[in-house]
Amino acid sequence: MFSKFERTVAFRYLRSPRQEGFISVIAWFSLIGIALGVATLIIVMSVMNGFREELLGRIIGMNGHIAVLPVQSPTLENYDSLSEKIRKVEGITFAFPEVDRQAMVMFRAQAQGVQVHGIKPEDLRQRDFVAKHILDGSLDDFGPLETEEGTVERVSIGVGLATKLHVRVGDRIAMINPAGSSTAFGTLPRQKSFQISSVFESGVSQFDKAIVYMPLAAAQSFFKLGEGVSNIEVYVDNPDQVTRRTFEIETALGNDYRDKIQIHDWKKANNSLFQAVIVERNVMFIILTLIILIAAFNILSSLIMLVKDKSRDIAIMRTMGASQGNILRIFFLTGASIGIVGTVIGVTGGLLFTYNIEHIRHLLERMSGVNVFNAEIYFLTQLPSKVDPLEVVLTVGIALLLTFLSTIYPAWRAARLDPVEALRL
């Protein structure tokens, strides 16, 4: 596409010591600007993708993709048969009956409000979100324990709650049901002792500080729900197809349950949160693309000044037989080289930064003493990132397109230069 003569002249202009210092500085700033723009765009988009995926995975992992709730009564009574029907629907991976209630946990002089999830021990062991993140103890001990004093129920708590209460596996905590029991002296909160069997870390600080898993039978007794449960948590094979699975569940259950249950999926429950993430991601993409655009304008201005500075050289090459096409390609290659080199540097730097972002975060925190990624604010305990190859290709395409477009006018202007007028000047 480019002859040896065109490449030689173009690359010589890029490194020529005779080139005006100001033009050279602008060219270098253009290269750095494109590299920074491309790298920043890749890093930010990867972090936004990772944040959405982690947030989606952890929130759904704790709460399920679909929740089946009662309508006419406070609890679901025939939850075993209902769960079995839901499991038979195509695309459904798990369906767990659950008790979901609020309570107060006390240990010595400390108290903390918690969300209690009553679940069968065998169901909890199937939830990889908890089972694969046990820090201390074991889920094999989750359930009733026979002692000399009687039966003691064992529970699993989040690491944040364990840290705040200063408890560990084997300690006994007091749990208070605020609904309580009616007595001659009024309604008194119900209190019962539970033993900690395991401590888990979900990766979401809000969950780790407020979640307690309790055996289903113990939760039904403690909250006086009889043989009922609060809801059924349903997991599907593809979270993005949850609306379709919801419709299939309603079809499978038929009219017998139409007025008895209501079905909510994660999109309805967390729609505003994930829509905000998408909007923020799109706005960041537009803003960071402007950095590349500014760098492309710098290439445009540097090439215009280069053409003006090299007008006599252009005239001499034209008189020696160079065509307008030769001149156009020389200056196009000069500007395009800046964009290509800057894009390559930006992609390389952006990918290296993204793949090592957690190590870089820890390094910055040690050097500055500042918490760069506060789990209290961002929900997650570590900075997530996920590189999307299509977005990397799109970023490279935008950077090269803006660069090539910025070189067209200066190259056309150089090719249209009149040799006679140039030599006369």
Coordinates of C-alpha atoms in Angstrom, one line a residue:
M1 CA 0.0 0.0 0.0
F2 CA 2.8 2.4 0.9
S3 CA 6.0 2.4 -1.1
K4 CA 9.5 2.3 0.4
F5 CA 10.0 6.0 -0.6
E6 CA 6.8 7.0 1.2
R7 CA 7.6 5.1 4.4
T8 CA 11.1 6.4 4.5
V9 CA 10.0 10.1 4.2
A10 CA 7.1 9.7 6.6
F11 CA 9.2 8.0 9.4
R12 CA 12.0 10.6 8.8
Y13 CA 9.5 13.4 9.4
L14 CA 8.6 11.7 12.7
R15 CA 12.1 11.6 14.0
S16 CA 13.7 14.5 12.1
P17 CA 15.8 16.8 14.4
R18 CA 15.1 19.6 12.0
Q19 CA 11.4 19.5 12.8
E20 CA 10.2 22.4 14.8
G21 CA 10.4 21.7 18.5
F22 CA 6.8 22.9 19.1
I23 CA 5.4 20.5 16.4
S24 CA 7.4 17.6 17.9
V25 CA 6.0 18.4 21.4
I26 CA 2.4 18.4 20.0
A27 CA 3.0 15.1 18.2
W28 CA 4.3 13.5 21.4
F29 CA 1.4 14.9 23.4
S30 CA -1.0 13.4 20.8
L31 CA 0.6 10.0 21.1
I32 CA 0.5 10.1 24.9
G33 CA -3.1 11.4 24.8
I34 CA -4.3 8.5 22.6
A35 CA -2.4 6.0 24.7
L36 CA -4.0 7.3 27.9
G37 CA -7.4 7.6 26.3
V38 CA -7.4 4.0 25.0
A39 CA -5.9 2.6 28.3
T40 CA -8.4 4.5 30.5
L41 CA -11.3 3.5 28.3
I42 CA -10.3 -0.2 28.5
I43 CA -9.7 0.0 32.3
V44 CA -12.9 1.8 33.2
M45 CA -15.1 -0.4 30.9
S46 CA -13.5 -3.5 32.4
V47 CA -14.1 -2.3 35.9
M48 CA -17.7 -1.4 35.1
N49 CA -18.3 -4.8 33.5
G50 CA -16.7 -6.6 36.5
F51 CA -18.7 -4.5 38.9
R52 CA -22.0 -5.4 37.2
E53 CA -21.1 -9.0 37.0
E54 CA -19.9 -9.3 40.6
L55 CA -22.9 -7.3 41.9
L56 CA -25.3 -9.4 39.9
G57 CA -23.7 -12.7 40.9
R58 CA -23.4 -11.9 44.6
I59 CA -26.8 -10.3 45.1
I60 CA -28.5 -13.0 43.1
G61 CA -26.4 -15.7 44.8
M62 CA -27.7 -14.6 48.1
N63 CA -31.3 -13.9 47.2
G64 CA -32.0 -16.1 44.2
H65 CA -33.1 -15.3 40.7
I66 CA -36.9 -15.7 41.4
A67 CA -38.8 -15.4 44.6
V68 CA -42.2 -17.2 45.0
L69 CA -44.2 -15.4 47.7
P70 CA -47.6 -16.0 49.3
V71 CA -50.5 -13.6 48.7
Q72 CA -53.5 -14.6 50.8
S73 CA -51.7 -15.9 53.8
P74 CA -48.4 -14.9 55.6
T75 CA -46.8 -18.2 54.7
L76 CA -46.6 -21.0 52.1
E77 CA -47.9 -24.2 53.6
N78 CA -47.5 -26.8 50.8
Y79 CA -44.0 -25.7 49.9
D80 CA -42.5 -29.1 49.3
S81 CA -45.0 -30.0 46.5
L82 CA -44.8 -26.5 45.1
S83 CA -41.0 -26.6 45.1
E84 CA -41.1 -30.0 43.3
K85 CA -43.3 -28.6 40.5
I86 CA -41.0 -25.6 40.1
R87 CA -37.9 -27.8 39.8
K88 CA -39.5 -29.7 36.9
V89 CA -39.7 -26.5 34.8
E90 CA -37.0 -26.4 32.1
G91 CA -34.1 -24.1 33.0
I92 CA -34.7 -24.3 36.8
T93 CA -31.6 -25.5 38.6
F94 CA -32.7 -25.1 42.3
A95 CA -35.8 -24.3 44.3
F96 CA -35.3 -23.9 48.0
P97 CA -38.1 -23.3 50.6
E98 CA -37.0 -20.6 53.0
V99 CA -38.0 -18.6 56.1
D100 CA -36.9 -14.9 55.7
R101 CA -37.3 -12.8 58.9
Q102 CA -35.6 -10.1 60.9
A103 CA -34.2 -10.6 64.4
M104 CA -31.8 -9.2 66.9
V105 CA -28.5 -11.0 67.8
M106 CA -26.8 -10.4 71.1
F107 CA -23.4 -11.5 72.4
R108 CA -22.3 -10.2 75.8
A109 CA -22.9 -6.4 75.7
Q110 CA -23.2 -6.1 71.9
A111 CA -26.3 -6.3 69.8
Q112 CA -26.9 -6.3 66.0
G113 CA -30.0 -6.5 63.8
V114 CA -29.8 -9.3 61.3
Q115 CA -31.7 -10.9 58.5
V116 CA -32.4 -14.6 59.3
H117 CA -32.7 -17.1 56.4
G118 CA -34.1 -20.4 57.5
I119 CA -33.1 -23.1 55.1
K120 CA -32.8 -26.9 55.1
P121 CA -29.2 -28.0 55.9
E122 CA -29.0 -30.1 52.6
D123 CA -30.2 -27.1 50.6
L124 CA -27.6 -24.7 52.2
R125 CA -24.8 -27.2 51.2
Q126 CA -26.0 -26.9 47.6
R127 CA -25.7 -23.2 47.5
D128 CA -22.1 -22.7 46.3
F129 CA -22.3 -19.0 47.1
V130 CA -22.1 -20.0 50.8
A131 CA -20.7 -23.5 50.7
K132 CA -17.6 -22.6 48.8
H133 CA -16.8 -19.5 50.9
I134 CA -16.7 -21.0 54.5
L135 CA -13.8 -19.3 56.4
D136 CA -14.2 -21.2 59.7
G137 CA -16.1 -24.2 60.8
S138 CA -18.1 -26.5 58.5
L139 CA -21.6 -26.7 57.1
D140 CA -21.6 -30.4 58.1
D141 CA -22.3 -29.1 61.6
F142 CA -25.2 -26.9 60.5
G143 CA -28.3 -28.1 62.3
P144 CA -29.4 -29.5 65.7
L145 CA -26.8 -30.8 68.2
E146 CA -27.8 -33.0 71.1
T147 CA -26.1 -32.0 74.4
E148 CA -26.5 -32.8 78.0
E149 CA -28.5 -29.6 78.4
G150 CA -30.8 -30.5 75.5
T151 CA -30.9 -29.8 71.8
V152 CA -28.9 -26.8 70.6
E153 CA -29.5 -25.4 67.1
R154 CA -26.3 -24.4 65.2
V155 CA -26.3 -21.5 62.7
S156 CA -23.9 -20.0 60.1
I157 CA -23.1 -16.3 60.2
G158 CA -21.2 -13.8 57.9
V159 CA -17.7 -12.8 58.7
G160 CA -18.7 -9.1 59.1
L161 CA -21.1 -10.0 61.8
A162 CA -18.6 -12.3 63.5
T163 CA -16.0 -9.5 63.5
K164 CA -18.4 -6.9 64.9
L165 CA -19.7 -9.2 67.7
H166 CA -16.2 -10.7 68.3
V167 CA -17.5 -14.2 68.1
R168 CA -16.1 -17.4 66.6
V169 CA -17.2 -21.0 65.8
G170 CA -18.4 -22.7 69.0
D171 CA -19.7 -19.5 70.7
R172 CA -23.3 -19.2 71.7
I173 CA -25.3 -16.1 70.6
A174 CA -28.7 -15.0 71.8
M175 CA -31.3 -14.3 69.2
I176 CA -34.4 -12.2 69.9
N177 CA -37.6 -12.4 67.8
P178 CA -39.1 -8.8 68.0
A179 CA -42.6 -10.2 67.3
G180 CA -42.4 -12.0 70.6
S181 CA -45.2 -13.8 72.5
S182 CA -48.4 -12.4 74.1
T183 CA -48.4 -12.7 77.9
A184 CA -50.5 -11.2 80.8
F185 CA -47.9 -8.5 80.9
G186 CA -48.1 -7.6 77.2
T187 CA -46.0 -8.8 74.3
L188 CA -42.6 -9.9 75.3
P189 CA -39.8 -10.5 72.7
R190 CA -38.8 -14.2 72.4
Q191 CA -35.2 -15.1 73.1
K192 CA -33.3 -18.3 72.3
S193 CA -29.7 -19.4 72.3
F194 CA -27.9 -20.6 69.2
Q195 CA -24.4 -22.0 68.6
I196 CA -22.2 -20.8 65.7
S197 CA -21.2 -23.7 63.5
S198 CA -19.5 -21.8 60.6
V199 CA -18.5 -18.4 59.4
F200 CA -18.8 -17.5 55.7
E201 CA -17.6 -14.6 53.5
S202 CA -20.0 -13.7 50.6
G203 CA -17.8 -10.9 49.3
V204 CA -20.6 -8.3 49.8
S205 CA -20.0 -6.4 53.0
Q206 CA -23.7 -5.6 53.5
F207 CA -24.5 -9.3 53.5
D208 CA -21.5 -10.4 55.6
K209 CA -22.6 -8.1 58.4
A210 CA -26.3 -8.9 58.5
I211 CA -27.0 -12.5 57.3
V212 CA -27.6 -15.5 59.6
Y213 CA -28.5 -18.9 58.2
M214 CA -30.6 -21.0 60.5
P215 CA -32.0 -24.6 60.0
L216 CA -35.5 -24.4 58.5
A217 CA -37.2 -26.3 61.3
A218 CA -35.6 -24.1 63.9
A219 CA -36.6 -21.0 62.1
Q220 CA -40.2 -22.1 61.8
S221 CA -40.3 -22.8 65.5
F222 CA -38.5 -19.6 66.5
F223 CA -40.7 -17.3 64.4
K224 CA -43.9 -19.3 65.1
L225 CA -44.7 -20.1 61.5
G226 CA -46.0 -23.6 62.0
E227 CA -45.4 -25.7 59.0
G228 CA -45.1 -22.8 56.6
V229 CA -42.3 -20.8 55.0
S230 CA -41.9 -17.2 53.9
N231 CA -41.0 -17.9 50.3
I232 CA -39.3 -20.2 47.8
E233 CA -36.0 -19.1 46.3
V234 CA -35.6 -20.2 42.7
Y235 CA -32.3 -20.3 40.7
V236 CA -32.3 -20.5 36.9
D237 CA -29.6 -21.6 34.4
N238 CA -29.3 -18.2 32.7
P239 CA -30.1 -15.0 34.8
D240 CA -30.7 -12.9 31.7
Q241 CA -33.6 -15.2 30.7
V242 CA -35.3 -14.9 34.1
T243 CA -38.4 -13.2 32.6
R244 CA -39.0 -16.2 30.3
R245 CA -38.5 -18.7 33.2
T246 CA -41.0 -16.7 35.3
F247 CA -43.6 -17.1 32.6
E248 CA -42.9 -20.8 32.3
I249 CA -43.2 -21.3 36.1
E250 CA -46.6 -19.5 36.1
T251 CA -47.7 -21.7 33.2
A252 CA -46.5 -24.9 34.9
L253 CA -48.3 -24.1 38.2
G254 CA -51.6 -23.3 36.4
N255 CA -54.7 -21.7 37.8
D256 CA -54.5 -23.6 41.2
Y257 CA -51.8 -21.1 42.4
R258 CA -52.7 -18.0 40.4
D259 CA -54.4 -16.3 43.3
K260 CA -52.3 -17.8 46.1
I261 CA -48.7 -16.8 45.0
Q262 CA -46.9 -13.9 43.4
I263 CA -43.6 -14.2 41.6
H264 CA -40.8 -11.6 41.6
D265 CA -37.6 -11.9 39.7
W266 CA -34.2 -10.2 40.3
K267 CA -34.8 -7.7 37.4
K268 CA -37.9 -6.3 39.1
A269 CA -36.3 -6.3 42.6
N270 CA -33.0 -4.6 41.5
N271 CA -34.0 -2.9 38.3
S272 CA -33.1 0.7 39.4
L273 CA -29.7 -0.4 40.7
F274 CA -28.6 -2.2 37.5
Q275 CA -30.1 0.5 35.2
A276 CA -28.0 3.1 37.1
V277 CA -24.9 0.9 36.5
I278 CA -25.7 0.7 32.8
V279 CA -26.3 4.4 32.4
E280 CA -23.1 5.3 34.3
R281 CA -21.1 2.9 32.1
N282 CA -22.5 4.5 28.9
V283 CA -21.7 8.0 30.1
M284 CA -18.2 7.0 31.1
F285 CA -17.6 5.5 27.6
I286 CA -18.7 8.8 26.0
I287 CA -16.6 11.0 28.3
L288 CA -13.5 8.9 27.9
T289 CA -13.9 8.7 24.1
L290 CA -13.6 12.5 24.2
I291 CA -10.0 12.1 25.4
I292 CA -9.2 10.2 22.3
L293 CA -11.0 12.8 20.2
I294 CA -8.9 15.6 21.8
A295 CA -5.7 13.7 21.0
A296 CA -6.9 13.3 17.4
F297 CA -7.3 17.1 17.1
N298 CA -3.8 17.5 18.4
I299 CA -2.6 15.2 15.5
L300 CA -4.6 17.4 13.1
S301 CA -3.0 20.6 14.4
S302 CA 0.5 19.1 14.5
L303 CA 0.2 17.8 10.9
I304 CA -1.1 21.2 9.6
M305 CA 1.9 22.9 11.1
L306 CA 4.2 20.1 9.8
V307 CA 2.9 20.6 6.3
K308 CA 3.5 24.4 6.5
D309 CA 7.0 23.8 7.9
K310 CA 7.8 21.2 5.1
S311 CA 6.2 23.1 2.2
R312 CA 9.6 23.6 0.5
D313 CA 10.4 19.9 0.9
I314 CA 7.1 19.1 -0.6
A315 CA 7.8 21.4 -3.6
I316 CA 11.2 19.8 -4.2
M317 CA 9.7 16.3 -4.1
R318 CA 7.0 17.3 -6.5
T319 CA 9.6 18.8 -9.0
M320 CA 11.6 15.5 -8.7
G321 CA 8.6 13.5 -9.8
A322 CA 6.6 12.7 -6.7
S323 CA 2.9 12.6 -7.4
Q324 CA 0.1 14.2 -5.4
G325 CA -0.8 10.6 -4.2
N326 CA 2.8 10.1 -2.9
I327 CA 2.6 13.3 -0.9
L328 CA -0.9 12.5 0.5
R329 CA 0.2 9.0 1.6
I330 CA 3.4 10.4 3.2
F331 CA 1.6 12.7 5.5
F332 CA -1.2 10.3 6.1
L333 CA 1.3 7.7 7.2
T334 CA 3.0 10.3 9.4
G335 CA -0.2 11.0 11.4
A336 CA -1.5 7.5 11.3
S337 CA 1.8 6.2 12.8
I338 CA 1.2 8.4 15.9
G339 CA -2.3 7.0 16.3
I340 CA -1.3 3.4 15.7
V341 CA 1.7 3.5 18.2
G342 CA -0.4 5.3 20.7
T343 CA -3.3 2.8 20.4
V344 CA -0.9 -0.2 20.7
I345 CA 0.7 1.3 23.9
G346 CA -2.8 2.2 25.3
V347 CA -4.2 -1.4 24.7
T348 CA -1.1 -3.0 26.2
G349 CA -1.0 -0.7 29.2
G350 CA -4.8 -0.9 29.7
L351 CA -4.9 -4.7 29.6
L352 CA -1.8 -5.1 31.9
F353 CA -3.4 -2.6 34.4
T354 CA -6.8 -4.4 34.2
Y355 CA -5.4 -7.9 34.8
N356 CA -3.3 -6.6 37.8
I357 CA -5.8 -4.1 39.1
E358 CA -6.2 -5.7 42.6
H359 CA -2.4 -5.9 43.1
I360 CA -2.1 -2.2 42.0
R361 CA -4.9 -1.2 44.5
H362 CA -3.1 -2.9 47.4
L363 CA 0.1 -1.2 46.4
L364 CA -1.5 2.2 46.2
E365 CA -3.1 1.7 49.6
R366 CA 0.2 0.7 51.2
M367 CA 2.0 3.7 49.7
S368 CA -0.7 6.3 50.4
G369 CA -2.3 4.8 53.6
V370 CA -5.8 5.6 52.0
N371 CA -8.5 3.0 51.5
V372 CA -8.9 3.2 47.7
F373 CA -11.9 0.8 47.4
N374 CA -14.1 1.0 50.5
A375 CA -16.3 -2.1 50.8
E376 CA -18.8 -0.1 52.9
I377 CA -19.5 2.1 49.8
Y378 CA -19.1 -0.2 46.9
F379 CA -20.7 -3.3 48.4
L380 CA -17.8 -5.6 47.2
T381 CA -14.7 -6.5 49.2
Q382 CA -12.4 -6.4 46.2
L383 CA -12.1 -4.3 43.0
P384 CA -13.6 -6.4 40.1
S385 CA -12.7 -6.3 36.5
K386 CA -13.8 -8.2 33.4
V387 CA -12.3 -7.6 30.0
D388 CA -14.8 -7.7 27.1
P389 CA -12.9 -8.5 23.8
L390 CA -15.6 -6.8 21.8
E391 CA -15.2 -3.6 23.8
V392 CA -11.4 -3.7 23.3
V393 CA -11.9 -4.1 19.6
L394 CA -14.4 -1.3 19.6
T395 CA -12.0 1.0 21.5
V396 CA -9.2 0.2 19.1
G397 CA -11.5 0.9 16.1
I398 CA -12.6 4.2 17.5
A399 CA -9.1 5.3 18.3
L400 CA -7.8 4.4 14.8
L401 CA -10.8 5.8 13.0
L402 CA -10.5 9.2 14.8
T403 CA -6.7 9.2 14.1
F404 CA -7.1 8.4 10.4
L405 CA -9.9 11.0 10.0
S406 CA -7.7 13.7 11.6
T407 CA -4.9 13.0 9.1
I408 CA -7.0 13.3 5.9
Y409 CA -7.3 17.1 5.7
P410 CA -3.5 17.9 6.4
A411 CA -2.5 15.1 3.9
W412 CA -4.9 16.5 1.3
R413 CA -3.7 20.0 1.9
A414 CA 0.0 18.8 1.4
A415 CA -0.9 17.0 -1.8
R416 CA -2.7 20.1 -3.2
L417 CA 0.3 22.4 -2.5
D418 CA 1.5 24.3 -5.6
P419 CA 5.3 23.6 -6.0
V420 CA 5.9 27.0 -7.7
E421 CA 4.2 29.0 -4.9
A422 CA 6.0 26.9 -2.2
L423 CA 9.5 27.5 -3.8
R424 CA 8.7 31.2 -4.3
L425 CA 8.0 31.6 -0.6

